[in-house]
PDB file of C-alpha atoms in Angstrom:
ATOM      1  CA  MET A   1      18.828  77.732 208.024  1.00 44.00           C
ATOM      2  CA  HIS A   2      17.490  80.698 208.020  1.00 48.00           C
ATOM      3  CA  GLY A   3      17.806  83.578 206.007  1.00 51.00           C
ATOM      4  CA  PRO A   4      19.344  84.683 203.317  1.00 49.00           C
ATOM      5  CA  PHE A   5      18.983  81.034 202.364  1.00 57.00           C
ATOM      6  CA  LEU A   6      16.281  79.135 203.961  1.00 63.00           C
ATOM      7  CA  ALA A   7      16.598  75.622 203.783  1.00 65.00           C
ATOM      8  CA  ASP A   8      15.818  72.138 206.110  1.00 65.00           C
ATOM      9  CA  GLY A   9      19.066  70.614 207.000  1.00 62.00           C
ATOM     10  CA  ARG A  10      18.133  67.179 206.617  1.00 71.00           C
ATOM     11  CA  VAL A  11      16.617  67.285 203.697  1.00 79.00           C
ATOM     12  CA  PRO A  12      18.364  67.456 200.486  1.00 88.00           C
ATOM     13  CA  PHE A  13      17.534  70.615 198.275  1.00 88.00           C
ATOM     14  CA  TRP A  14      17.902  70.720 194.332  1.00 87.00           C
ATOM     15  CA  ALA A  15      20.130  73.440 192.595  1.00 89.00           C
ATOM     16  CA  LEU A  16      21.216  74.459 189.564  1.00 90.00           C
ATOM     17  CA  PHE A  17      25.260  73.474 188.177  1.00 92.00           C
ATOM     18  CA  GLU A  18      26.222  75.605 185.810  1.00 92.00           C
ATOM     19  CA  PRO A  19      30.185  76.010 184.977  1.00 94.00           C
ATOM     20  CA  ALA A  20      31.503  79.172 186.392  1.00 95.00           C
ATOM     21  CA  LEU A  21      32.166  80.570 182.932  1.00 94.00           C
ATOM     22  CA  ALA A  22      28.230  80.145 181.819  1.00 91.00           C
ATOM     23  CA  ALA A  23      27.325  80.990 185.296  1.00 90.00           C
ATOM     24  CA  LEU A  24      28.273  84.458 185.159  1.00 90.00           C
ATOM     25  CA  ASN A  25      28.330  85.245 181.124  1.00 88.00           C
ATOM     26  CA  GLY A  26      25.302  82.849 180.297  1.00 85.00           C
ATOM     27  CA  LEU A  27      24.887  79.578 178.228  1.00 87.00           C
ATOM     28  CA  ASP A  28      24.425  82.479 175.127  1.00 85.00           C
ATOM     29  CA  GLU A  29      27.811  82.956 175.465  1.00 89.00           C
ATOM     30  CA  TYR A  30      29.718  79.482 176.146  1.00 91.00           C
ATOM     31  CA  PRO A  31      26.488  77.093 174.533  1.00 90.00           C
ATOM     32  CA  GLU A  32      29.100  74.404 174.353  1.00 92.00           C
ATOM     33  CA  LEU A  33      28.983  74.114 178.042  1.00 93.00           C
ATOM     34  CA  MET A  34      25.174  73.249 178.407  1.00 91.00           C
ATOM     35  CA  ARG A  35      26.108  69.734 178.022  1.00 90.00           C
ATOM     36  CA  ASN A  36      28.252  70.311 181.870  1.00 92.00           C
ATOM     37  CA  CYS A  37      24.878  71.796 183.185  1.00 92.00           C
ATOM     38  CA  ALA A  38      23.383  69.119 185.792  1.00 91.00           C
ATOM     39  CA  LEU A  39      20.790  69.449 188.747  1.00 91.00           C
ATOM     40  CA  ILE A  40      22.213  68.300 191.980  1.00 93.00           C
ATOM     41  CA  ALA A  41      20.619  67.676 195.385  1.00 91.00           C
ATOM     42  CA  CYS A  42      22.528  69.482 198.166  1.00 91.00           C
ATOM     43  CA  THR A  43      22.068  68.542 201.922  1.00 90.00           C
ATOM     44  CA  PRO A  44      23.217  71.542 203.626  1.00 87.00           C
ATOM     45  CA  LEU A  45      26.306  71.132 206.232  1.00 88.00           C
ATOM     46  CA  ALA A  46      27.514  74.380 207.242  1.00 87.00           C
ATOM     47  CA  VAL A  47      27.248  78.107 206.971  1.00 86.00           C
ATOM     48  CA  LEU A  48      30.545  79.513 205.907  1.00 92.00           C
ATOM     49  CA  ALA A  49      29.477  83.109 205.915  1.00 92.00           C
ATOM     50  CA  ARG A  50      26.369  85.402 205.280  1.00 86.00           C
ATOM     51  CA  GLY A  51      25.916  88.787 204.006  1.00 84.00           C
ATOM     52  CA  SER A  52      23.171  90.865 203.087  1.00 81.00           C
ATOM     53  CA  GLY A  53      21.413  88.604 200.592  1.00 75.00           C
ATOM     54  CA  TYR A  54      23.714  86.081 200.480  1.00 79.00           C
ATOM     55  CA  ALA A  55      25.309  82.840 201.956  1.00 82.00           C
ATOM     56  CA  TRP A  56      28.066  80.627 201.228  1.00 87.00           C
ATOM     57  CA  LEU A  57      27.495  76.765 202.250  1.00 86.00           C
ATOM     58  CA  ARG A  58      29.505  73.633 202.929  1.00 91.00           C
ATOM     59  CA  VAL A  59      27.005  71.341 201.027  1.00 90.00           C
ATOM     60  CA  ARG A  60      27.409  67.421 200.279  1.00 92.00           C
ATOM     61  CA  VAL A  61      26.213  66.156 197.028  1.00 94.00           C
ATOM     62  CA  GLU A  62      23.605  63.729 197.288  1.00 94.00           C
ATOM     63  CA  GLU A  63      22.539  62.938 193.638  1.00 92.00           C
ATOM     64  CA  LEU A  64      23.524  64.433 190.866  1.00 93.00           C
ATOM     65  CA  THR A  65      21.678  64.665 186.986  1.00 90.00           C
ATOM     66  CA  LYS A  66      23.378  65.482 183.808  1.00 90.00           C
ATOM     67  CA  LEU A  67      21.478  67.964 181.213  1.00 88.00           C
ATOM     68  CA  ARG A  68      22.409  65.116 178.845  1.00 83.00           C
ATOM     69  CA  GLU A  69      21.173  62.450 180.916  1.00 86.00           C
ATOM     70  CA  ALA A  70      17.341  63.745 181.256  1.00 87.00           C
ATOM     71  CA  ALA A  71      15.819  62.617 178.626  1.00 85.00           C
ATOM     72  CA  ASP A  72      17.108  58.677 179.559  1.00 87.00           C
ATOM     73  CA  ARG A  73      16.276  59.095 183.251  1.00 88.00           C
ATOM     74  CA  ILE A  74      13.342  61.171 183.184  1.00 89.00           C
ATOM     75  CA  PRO A  75      10.349  59.235 182.021  1.00 91.00           C
ATOM     76  CA  PRO A  76       8.567  61.410 179.017  1.00 90.00           C
ATOM     77  CA  SER A  77       5.715  64.056 179.979  1.00 90.00           C
ATOM     78  CA  ALA A  78       3.151  66.124 178.273  1.00 88.00           C
ATOM     79  CA  ALA A  79       2.725  68.020 181.186  1.00 86.00           C
ATOM     80  CA  GLY A  80       2.458  72.015 181.320  1.00 82.00           C
ATOM     81  CA  SER A  81       2.206  74.073 178.183  1.00 82.00           C
ATOM     82  CA  LEU A  82       4.931  75.647 175.551  1.00 84.00           C
ATOM     83  CA  GLU A  83       2.921  78.931 175.958  1.00 83.00           C
ATOM     84  CA  ASP A  84       4.937  80.591 179.324  1.00 81.00           C
ATOM     85  CA  LEU A  85       8.094  79.468 177.146  1.00 85.00           C
ATOM     86  CA  LEU A  86       7.283  81.765 174.126  1.00 85.00           C
ATOM     87  CA  PRO A  87       8.044  85.928 173.961  1.00 80.00           C
ATOM     88  CA  ALA A  88       4.874  87.624 174.579  1.00 76.00           C
ATOM     89  CA  ASP A  89       3.268  88.805 171.136  1.00 76.00           C
ATOM     90  CA  GLY A  90       4.470  92.907 170.699  1.00 70.00           C
ATOM     91  CA  ALA A  91       6.570  93.170 174.017  1.00 71.00           C
ATOM     92  CA  ARG A  92       9.539  94.725 173.817  1.00 76.00           C
ATOM     93  CA  MET A  93      12.207  92.515 174.397  1.00 78.00           C
ATOM     94  CA  THR A  94      15.803  90.990 173.942  1.00 83.00           C
ATOM     95  CA  SER A  95      16.099  87.251 172.647  1.00 83.00           C
ATOM     96  CA  SER A  96      18.750  85.070 171.903  1.00 84.00           C
ATOM     97  CA  GLN A  97      19.387  81.678 171.196  1.00 84.00           C
ATOM     98  CA  ASP A  98      22.690  79.024 170.444  1.00 86.00           C
ATOM     99  CA  ALA A  99      23.599  75.365 170.184  1.00 84.00           C
ATOM    100  CA  SER A 100      26.096  72.788 170.332  1.00 87.00           C
ATOM    101  CA  GLY A 101      25.836  69.336 170.258  1.00 86.00           C
ATOM    102  CA  GLY A 102      22.436  68.093 169.962  1.00 87.00           C
ATOM    103  CA  LEU A 103      21.382  70.647 172.747  1.00 90.00           C
ATOM    104  CA  ARG A 104      19.745  74.599 171.828  1.00 91.00           C
ATOM    105  CA  TYR A 105      20.018  77.394 174.135  1.00 91.00           C
ATOM    106  CA  TYR A 106      16.434  79.855 174.230  1.00 91.00           C
ATOM    107  CA  GLU A 107      16.042  83.406 175.973  1.00 90.00           C
ATOM    108  CA  TRP A 108      14.218  85.967 176.226  1.00 88.00           C
ATOM    109  CA  SER A 109      13.886  88.806 178.608  1.00 87.00           C
ATOM    110  CA  ILE A 110      11.693  92.069 178.971  1.00 85.00           C
ATOM    111  CA  GLN A 111      13.480  95.508 179.936  1.00 77.00           C
ATOM    112  CA  SER A 112      15.960  93.251 181.950  1.00 77.00           C
ATOM    113  CA  ASN A 113      12.447  93.012 184.306  1.00 83.00           C
ATOM    114  CA  ILE A 114      11.264  89.457 183.809  1.00 88.00           C
ATOM    115  CA  GLY A 115      13.042  86.503 181.265  1.00 89.00           C
ATOM    116  CA  ARG A 116      12.417  82.647 180.438  1.00 91.00           C
ATOM    117  CA  TRP A 117      15.033  80.150 179.248  1.00 91.00           C
ATOM    118  CA  ALA A 118      14.780  76.962 178.426  1.00 91.00           C
ATOM    119  CA  VAL A 119      17.454  74.215 176.956  1.00 92.00           C
ATOM    120  CA  CYS A 120      16.243  71.825 174.516  1.00 92.00           C
ATOM    121  CA  THR A 121      17.458  68.625 172.720  1.00 90.00           C
ATOM    122  CA  ASP A 122      17.145  68.739 169.109  1.00 87.00           C
ATOM    123  CA  ASP A 123      18.043  65.659 166.991  1.00 85.00           C
ATOM    124  CA  GLU A 124      16.665  62.778 164.513  1.00 87.00           C
ATOM    125  CA  HIS A 125      13.907  62.206 167.435  1.00 84.00           C
ATOM    126  CA  GLY A 126      12.585  65.887 167.210  1.00 89.00           C
ATOM    127  CA  MET A 127      12.551  68.654 170.338  1.00 92.00           C
ATOM    128  CA  ALA A 128      12.061  68.062 173.977  1.00 93.00           C
ATOM    129  CA  VAL A 129      12.564  70.518 176.994  1.00 93.00           C
ATOM    130  CA  LEU A 130      14.997  69.312 179.435  1.00 91.00           C
ATOM    131  CA  LEU A 131      15.756  72.692 181.461  1.00 91.00           C
ATOM    132  CA  TYR A 132      13.272  75.468 182.154  1.00 90.00           C
ATOM    133  CA  GLY A 133      14.321  78.319 183.824  1.00 89.00           C
ATOM    134  CA  VAL A 134      11.916  81.889 185.154  1.00 90.00           C
ATOM    135  CA  TRP A 135      13.357  84.626 186.883  1.00 88.00           C
ATOM    136  CA  ALA A 136      12.528  88.228 187.971  1.00 88.00           C
ATOM    137  CA  PHE A 137      13.570  90.390 190.752  1.00 82.00           C
ATOM    138  CA  ASP A 138      12.346  88.163 193.365  1.00 80.00           C
ATOM    139  CA  GLN A 139      12.301  84.650 191.588  1.00 81.00           C
ATOM    140  CA  ASP A 140      14.863  82.212 189.982  1.00 85.00           C
ATOM    141  CA  ASP A 141      13.357  78.854 189.443  1.00 87.00           C
ATOM    142  CA  VAL A 142      14.253  76.166 187.481  1.00 87.00           C
ATOM    143  CA  ALA A 143      12.853  72.436 186.562  1.00 88.00           C
ATOM    144  CA  LEU A 144      14.593  69.531 184.910  1.00 87.00           C
ATOM    145  CA  GLY A 145      12.712  67.310 183.046  1.00 88.00           C
ATOM    146  CA  HIS A 146      11.686  65.277 180.040  1.00 91.00           C
ATOM    147  CA  ARG A 147       8.905  67.442 177.856  1.00 93.00           C
ATOM    148  CA  PRO A 148       8.539  66.408 174.000  1.00 94.00           C
ATOM    149  CA  LEU A 149       7.440  68.602 171.784  1.00 94.00           C
ATOM    150  CA  SER A 150       4.982  67.946 169.192  1.00 93.00           C
ATOM    151  CA  PRO A 151       5.552  69.021 165.872  1.00 93.00           C
ATOM    152  CA  SER A 152       3.469  72.075 166.006  1.00 92.00           C
ATOM    153  CA  GLU A 153       5.153  73.414 169.310  1.00 92.00           C
ATOM    154  CA  THR A 154       8.667  72.747 167.355  1.00 92.00           C
ATOM    155  CA  ALA A 155       7.530  74.993 164.504  1.00 91.00           C
ATOM    156  CA  LEU A 156       6.037  77.558 167.508  1.00 90.00           C
ATOM    157  CA  LEU A 157       9.534  77.484 169.013  1.00 89.00           C
ATOM    158  CA  ARG A 158      11.397  77.868 165.921  1.00 87.00           C
ATOM    159  CA  ALA A 159       9.196  80.738 164.385  1.00 86.00           C
ATOM    160  CA  ALA A 160       9.649  82.615 167.666  1.00 84.00           C
ATOM    161  CA  TRP A 161      13.295  82.490 167.219  1.00 81.00           C
ATOM    162  CA  PRO A 162      14.281  82.189 163.953  1.00 71.00           C
ATOM    163  CA  ASP A 163      18.158  81.209 163.415  1.00 65.00           C
ATOM    164  CA  PRO A 164      19.965  84.891 163.052  1.00 56.00           C
ATOM    165  CA  ARG A 165      23.004  82.747 161.270  1.00 52.00           C
ATOM    166  CA  PRO A 166      21.895  81.088 158.066  1.00 47.00           C
ATOM    167  CA  GLY A 167      23.027  77.401 157.628  1.00 45.00           C
ATOM    168  CA  ARG A 168      24.101  77.392 161.173  1.00 42.00           C
ATOM    169  CA  SER A 169      23.027  73.506 162.919  1.00 43.00           C
ATOM    170  CA  GLY A 170      24.379  72.431 166.327  1.00 44.00           C
TER     171      GLY A 170
END
């Protein structure tokens, strides 16, 4: 297939599935929908419509990994660093966080030009990053995994996003 969507029709591509309200308005607006997010492996079957910068595809879903299943299906990994998720010191930015059902959402952006977001488990076993996103004008990447955070990383994350609603728990 050729632009605006580039994919090898013989190999599945992975895509983030979010319920419609969360996809349109953000997980911070609908945190209860985090449990319904998933990564899906799709094989393109047909291009239904094509336009300037978009395409509507018919796909076959080959595999589905629900966000809540990631910690059970994906072995824990110590790869990566929390630094890229944390907001830059002194940067003028907007940020938000919310929680629902043992999942916690963190997001920041600088002048609506670049941003990061993550969904983490937050339970009696500690915190782990399950879903991580990076976006900019020409980039929108997401990764699913199971990255347990050390107690010091958990403290850094919580310090970067102090809960604005004292006494609130997810």
